[in-house]
């Protein structure tokens, strides 16, 4: 913001040291060389940076904004952002603006009153109008976008959804499955399309004909996995494995199988997508595609702190690698 | 804090209106009566409360502090705190101070630099030394304590662990179970003891003799539920139902049963404690004791905002009611 006070990131920029180093000096920690400390102290004094405890002083703040905080992966992103911000002596302000324009507007007003040093948006939590206002405020903005919801104007951190969809399908093919069901995510999200295309690409690469009857709609939520799995089981020739585009849908599929007395993985293999913490503990533990959510949060926080120092990111969009995590919900098909 | 700037809570106090009302005026929203707006505006000007956008202004902040952010219920508490804070135009700063004293000290330094208006500690996230420094700073402090870790010096919000332990056990007794296993929480936490005592009280009330072989140690984590359930299954006369003192241990117990080809609830009933979001989706959906975590967060935030207005809470410790949630993991025993 044009008129806002000098921040530790400004000081770090001018001193040519890292933000954590400045924060160590500000915080009176002793793990800084005397020469560096002297240089930073001099800059802090010259710019009148207010120290701890002096009335009216403020520490740097990063705003982390979600649509809602009921998403099971919110805490993963919060953890990543907080780790980097905490190390830099920066506070992480977590907000949920829901889908109400009034709520987003109040958040924006609070943000201006806080003179926040940067904003991390999780997916498209803000309407375009609000995003334009943010741009006018000049507050650095980074988008964390596991959903791949849109072509970004701001620096955006995503995950390799297409590669993840391909890896999950290849795993099932390597186990010997040929009829592999796919439960889709919401069609409006790019990540849904990317995961489906990854599934199809793996089938193509293995010369397995794609059967459109094996692709059923979904929305990432548990109920859709339950319903979608039942649809697949009711087919004249059901699949021997199901790849659900989210962990919640995979758990729904496992419940649908349990209700029919079918065992996972003996009777049907199930693969999810996300690697939510709880799927390590599902019965059976879920084979899934890991989204590096806390790493995405860490990178977003670092990028926002860099932008506050006017350091531009290497690329406007970065995708962190997804990774197949093989647990107990997949096995070779009965027929093999 | 003695020297800190006037906050919207101070203004609300003096104007005799609610914090949300002042925040609406500050935020320029139109849902305030002209008379109230005029009175609040006058106070804001007299106290020199800095408005949105003016350089160096700051909005009120609440600090929400966890030991770690990997706890599966952290997001539930964050959601509750953020709802109340957001409505009051207050930012929620989320921190994880881990168990490193240095980290807690840096957080305290950042807190002072932020001139935070209140602190909500989740369980005993801070060592006594840090808590004493907080007390000297005069920052209002509220403890959210699902674990019942200690007799509080500060206003503390807990849950009715004893009543929850009793309700879960009564549910199993009503289904006809007489041999009910119990997997304990960590003995150092009061909530573990309270849940165990609730279990014993229910058995006593039903004239069911307590068999000490049916009570096995645990620590709230998944692995302990897995191990504890196997211990119970290896008894000469195993129980027909297991009450685990946490949802994670209940999921571990379900996995132990699955590995032996035993079905839940046909072969063994399982009850958990917490009602984490994911246990609605476990296979089978888990019968458990709900901890009102987001409500605890809401109450803690309201209490911290009240304390910032020098309004003392009605009681130094409040326990919010736990509630039995019956799902698909419990049924009458085979024998009946």
mmCIF file of C-alpha atoms in Angstrom, chain A residues 1 3-5 23-24 26-29 49-61 68-72 74-76 78-79 82-83 85-98 100 102-104 106-107 109-110 112-115 221-223 248 251-252 254-255 258-259 264-266 278 280-285 328, chain B residues 1 3-5 23-24 26-29 49-61 68-72 74-76 78-79 82-83 85-98 100 102-104 106-107 109-110 112-115 221-223 248 251-252 254-255 258-259 264-266 278 280-285 328:
data_model
loop_
_atom_site.group_PDB
_atom_site.id
_atom_site.type_symbol
_atom_site.label_atom_id
_atom_site.label_comp_id
_atom_site.label_asym_id
_atom_site.label_seq_id
_atom_site.Cartn_x
_atom_site.Cartn_y
_atom_site.Cartn_z
ATOM 1 C CA UNK A 1 0.000 0.000 0.000
ATOM 2 C CA UNK A 3 1.232 5.053 2.357
ATOM 3 C CA UNK A 4 1.712 2.114 4.672
ATOM 4 C CA UNK A 5 4.524 2.021 7.220
ATOM 5 C CA UNK A 23 12.672 -10.553 12.219
ATOM 6 C CA UNK A 24 15.357 -12.129 14.424
ATOM 7 C CA UNK A 26 13.458 -7.103 15.628
ATOM 8 C CA UNK A 27 12.662 -9.946 18.012
ATOM 9 C CA UNK A 28 15.933 -9.518 19.864
ATOM 10 C CA UNK A 29 17.112 -13.026 19.123
ATOM 11 C CA UNK A 49 10.254 0.909 12.356
ATOM 12 C CA UNK A 50 8.360 0.503 15.631
ATOM 13 C CA UNK A 51 9.722 -2.213 17.901
ATOM 14 C CA UNK A 52 7.875 -4.754 19.974
ATOM 15 C CA UNK A 53 5.845 -3.378 22.800
ATOM 16 C CA UNK A 54 5.931 0.238 21.743
ATOM 17 C CA UNK A 55 2.401 1.581 21.686
ATOM 18 C CA UNK A 56 0.635 1.432 18.338
ATOM 19 C CA UNK A 57 3.365 -0.556 16.664
ATOM 20 C CA UNK A 58 2.311 -3.269 14.276
ATOM 21 C CA UNK A 59 3.938 -6.455 13.053
ATOM 22 C CA UNK A 60 3.642 -7.648 9.479
ATOM 23 C CA UNK A 61 0.496 -9.617 8.616
ATOM 24 C CA UNK A 68 -15.353 -21.645 3.836
ATOM 25 C CA UNK A 69 -13.375 -23.290 6.607
ATOM 26 C CA UNK A 70 -15.278 -26.576 6.407
ATOM 27 C CA UNK A 71 -13.037 -27.932 3.677
ATOM 28 C CA UNK A 72 -11.132 -30.885 5.133
ATOM 29 C CA UNK A 74 -8.074 -26.074 4.828
ATOM 30 C CA UNK A 75 -5.927 -26.898 7.850
ATOM 31 C CA UNK A 76 -3.218 -28.368 5.599
ATOM 32 C CA UNK A 78 -3.073 -23.039 6.993
ATOM 33 C CA UNK A 79 -0.233 -25.115 8.444
ATOM 34 C CA UNK A 82 1.725 -20.343 9.125
ATOM 35 C CA UNK A 83 5.093 -22.142 9.187
ATOM 36 C CA UNK A 85 4.944 -16.620 8.157
ATOM 37 C CA UNK A 86 5.797 -17.535 11.764
ATOM 38 C CA UNK A 87 9.462 -17.987 10.867
ATOM 39 C CA UNK A 88 9.428 -14.530 9.270
ATOM 40 C CA UNK A 89 7.806 -12.981 12.346
ATOM 41 C CA UNK A 90 4.635 -12.399 10.335
ATOM 42 C CA UNK A 91 1.116 -13.060 11.639
ATOM 43 C CA UNK A 92 -1.283 -15.206 9.613
ATOM 44 C CA UNK A 93 -4.816 -13.787 9.606
ATOM 45 C CA UNK A 94 -7.252 -16.532 8.571
ATOM 46 C CA UNK A 95 -10.625 -15.509 7.132
ATOM 47 C CA UNK A 96 -13.607 -17.304 5.643
ATOM 48 C CA UNK A 97 -15.616 -14.943 3.466
ATOM 49 C CA UNK A 98 -18.215 -17.551 2.426
ATOM 50 C CA UNK A 100 -21.701 -13.517 0.537
ATOM 51 C CA UNK A 102 -21.192 -8.322 1.947
ATOM 52 C CA UNK A 103 -18.873 -10.608 3.874
ATOM 53 C CA UNK A 104 -16.131 -10.275 1.270
ATOM 54 C CA UNK A 106 -16.251 -6.361 5.134
ATOM 55 C CA UNK A 107 -13.146 -8.548 4.917
ATOM 56 C CA UNK A 109 -12.391 -3.227 4.706
ATOM 57 C CA UNK A 110 -10.777 -5.029 7.638
ATOM 58 C CA UNK A 112 -7.272 -2.217 4.621
ATOM 59 C CA UNK A 113 -7.583 -1.275 8.289
ATOM 60 C CA UNK A 114 -5.012 -3.965 9.126
ATOM 61 C CA UNK A 115 -2.699 -2.672 6.400
ATOM 62 C CA UNK A 221 -18.412 -34.979 -1.932
ATOM 63 C CA UNK A 222 -18.941 -38.266 -0.116
ATOM 64 C CA UNK A 223 -22.526 -38.822 -1.248
ATOM 65 C CA UNK A 248 -14.249 -38.027 0.036
ATOM 66 C CA UNK A 251 -14.653 -43.093 1.026
ATOM 67 C CA UNK A 252 -18.226 -42.935 -0.265
ATOM 68 C CA UNK A 254 -15.888 -47.848 -0.004
ATOM 69 C CA UNK A 255 -19.056 -47.413 2.065
ATOM 70 C CA UNK A 258 -19.341 -52.335 2.385
ATOM 71 C CA UNK A 259 -23.139 -52.046 2.290
ATOM 72 C CA UNK A 264 -11.829 -53.646 -0.582
ATOM 73 C CA UNK A 265 -9.452 -54.503 -2.207
ATOM 74 C CA UNK A 266 -10.351 -58.221 -2.601
ATOM 75 C CA UNK A 278 -7.826 -39.160 7.667
ATOM 76 C CA UNK A 280 -4.431 -43.074 6.305
ATOM 77 C CA UNK A 281 -6.957 -44.332 8.841
ATOM 78 C CA UNK A 282 -9.821 -45.424 6.622
ATOM 79 C CA UNK A 283 -10.739 -49.119 6.526
ATOM 80 C CA UNK A 284 -8.788 -50.059 4.513
ATOM 81 C CA UNK A 285 -6.143 -47.300 4.410
ATOM 82 C CA UNK A 328 -4.209 -51.079 1.235
ATOM 83 C CA UNK B 1 -2.744 -3.219 27.212
ATOM 84 C CA UNK B 3 -0.950 2.117 26.269
ATOM 85 C CA UNK B 4 -2.645 0.497 23.316
ATOM 86 C CA UNK B 5 -4.922 2.441 21.004
ATOM 87 C CA UNK B 23 -17.757 -2.396 13.276
ATOM 88 C CA UNK B 24 -20.666 -1.723 10.886
ATOM 89 C CA UNK B 26 -16.409 1.748 11.034
ATOM 90 C CA UNK B 27 -16.914 -0.320 7.912
ATOM 91 C CA UNK B 28 -19.335 2.188 6.442
ATOM 92 C CA UNK B 29 -22.189 -0.305 6.236
ATOM 93 C CA UNK B 49 -9.913 5.798 16.165
ATOM 94 C CA UNK B 50 -8.200 5.408 12.810
ATOM 95 C CA UNK B 51 -10.543 4.492 9.959
ATOM 96 C CA UNK B 52 -10.039 2.022 7.152
ATOM 97 C CA UNK B 53 -7.430 2.990 4.598
ATOM 98 C CA UNK B 54 -5.843 5.743 6.658
ATOM 99 C CA UNK B 55 -2.123 5.132 6.866
ATOM 100 C CA UNK B 56 -0.933 3.178 9.884
ATOM 101 C CA UNK B 57 -4.423 2.417 11.107
ATOM 102 C CA UNK B 58 -5.016 -1.000 12.579
ATOM 103 C CA UNK B 59 -8.092 -3.167 13.004
ATOM 104 C CA UNK B 60 -8.654 -5.263 16.101
ATOM 105 C CA UNK B 61 -6.956 -8.673 16.169
ATOM 106 C CA UNK B 68 0.409 -27.751 16.439
ATOM 107 C CA UNK B 69 -1.906 -27.376 13.479
ATOM 108 C CA UNK B 70 -1.909 -31.085 12.659
ATOM 109 C CA UNK B 71 -4.699 -31.799 15.100
ATOM 110 C CA UNK B 72 -7.704 -32.938 13.069
ATOM 111 C CA UNK B 74 -8.014 -27.516 14.837
ATOM 112 C CA UNK B 75 -10.045 -26.352 11.855
ATOM 113 C CA UNK B 76 -13.297 -26.812 13.808
ATOM 114 C CA UNK B 78 -10.671 -21.954 13.917
ATOM 115 C CA UNK B 79 -14.043 -21.885 12.168
ATOM 116 C CA UNK B 82 -13.336 -16.776 12.922
ATOM 117 C CA UNK B 83 -17.134 -16.583 12.626
ATOM 118 C CA UNK B 85 -14.334 -12.356 15.069
ATOM 119 C CA UNK B 86 -15.255 -11.726 11.420
ATOM 120 C CA UNK B 87 -18.725 -10.531 12.418
ATOM 121 C CA UNK B 88 -17.100 -8.099 14.868
ATOM 122 C CA UNK B 89 -14.696 -6.819 12.216
ATOM 123 C CA UNK B 90 -11.807 -8.445 14.077
ATOM 124 C CA UNK B 91 -9.019 -10.396 12.398
ATOM 125 C CA UNK B 92 -8.141 -13.904 13.607
ATOM 126 C CA UNK B 93 -4.376 -14.493 13.734
ATOM 127 C CA UNK B 94 -3.713 -18.245 13.815
ATOM 128 C CA UNK B 95 -0.393 -19.461 15.235
ATOM 129 C CA UNK B 96 1.196 -22.809 15.969
ATOM 130 C CA UNK B 97 3.941 -22.454 18.556
ATOM 131 C CA UNK B 98 4.822 -26.172 18.664
ATOM 132 C CA UNK B 100 9.719 -25.103 21.276
ATOM 133 C CA UNK B 102 11.934 -20.185 21.344
ATOM 134 C CA UNK B 103 8.943 -20.416 19.068
ATOM 135 C CA UNK B 104 6.561 -19.459 21.851
ATOM 136 C CA UNK B 106 8.893 -15.267 19.161
ATOM 137 C CA UNK B 107 5.108 -15.574 19.018
ATOM 138 C CA UNK B 109 7.077 -10.856 20.681
ATOM 139 C CA UNK B 110 4.994 -10.765 17.498
ATOM 140 C CA UNK B 112 3.141 -7.505 21.415
ATOM 141 C CA UNK B 113 4.145 -5.902 18.119
ATOM 142 C CA UNK B 114 0.644 -6.631 16.792
ATOM 143 C CA UNK B 115 -0.896 -5.110 19.914
ATOM 144 C CA UNK B 221 -3.927 -41.740 18.230
ATOM 145 C CA UNK B 222 -4.940 -44.258 15.566
ATOM 146 C CA UNK B 223 -2.193 -46.784 16.280
ATOM 147 C CA UNK B 248 -8.908 -41.711 15.816
ATOM 148 C CA UNK B 251 -10.972 -45.849 13.516
ATOM 149 C CA UNK B 252 -7.890 -47.812 14.551
ATOM 150 C CA UNK B 254 -12.315 -50.677 13.159
ATOM 151 C CA UNK B 255 -9.196 -51.333 11.070
ATOM 152 C CA UNK B 258 -11.365 -55.489 9.449
ATOM 153 C CA UNK B 259 -7.936 -57.136 9.347
ATOM 154 C CA UNK B 264 -18.730 -53.661 12.460
ATOM 155 C CA UNK B 265 -21.323 -53.622 13.968
ATOM 156 C CA UNK B 266 -22.403 -57.239 13.313
ATOM 157 C CA UNK B 278 -14.503 -37.480 8.636
ATOM 158 C CA UNK B 280 -19.469 -39.420 9.157
ATOM 159 C CA UNK B 281 -17.714 -41.052 6.202
ATOM 160 C CA UNK B 282 -15.916 -43.948 7.844
ATOM 161 C CA UNK B 283 -16.942 -47.475 6.898
ATOM 162 C CA UNK B 284 -19.245 -47.846 8.734
ATOM 163 C CA UNK B 285 -20.186 -44.273 9.746
ATOM 164 C CA UNK B 328 -23.956 -47.282 11.928
#
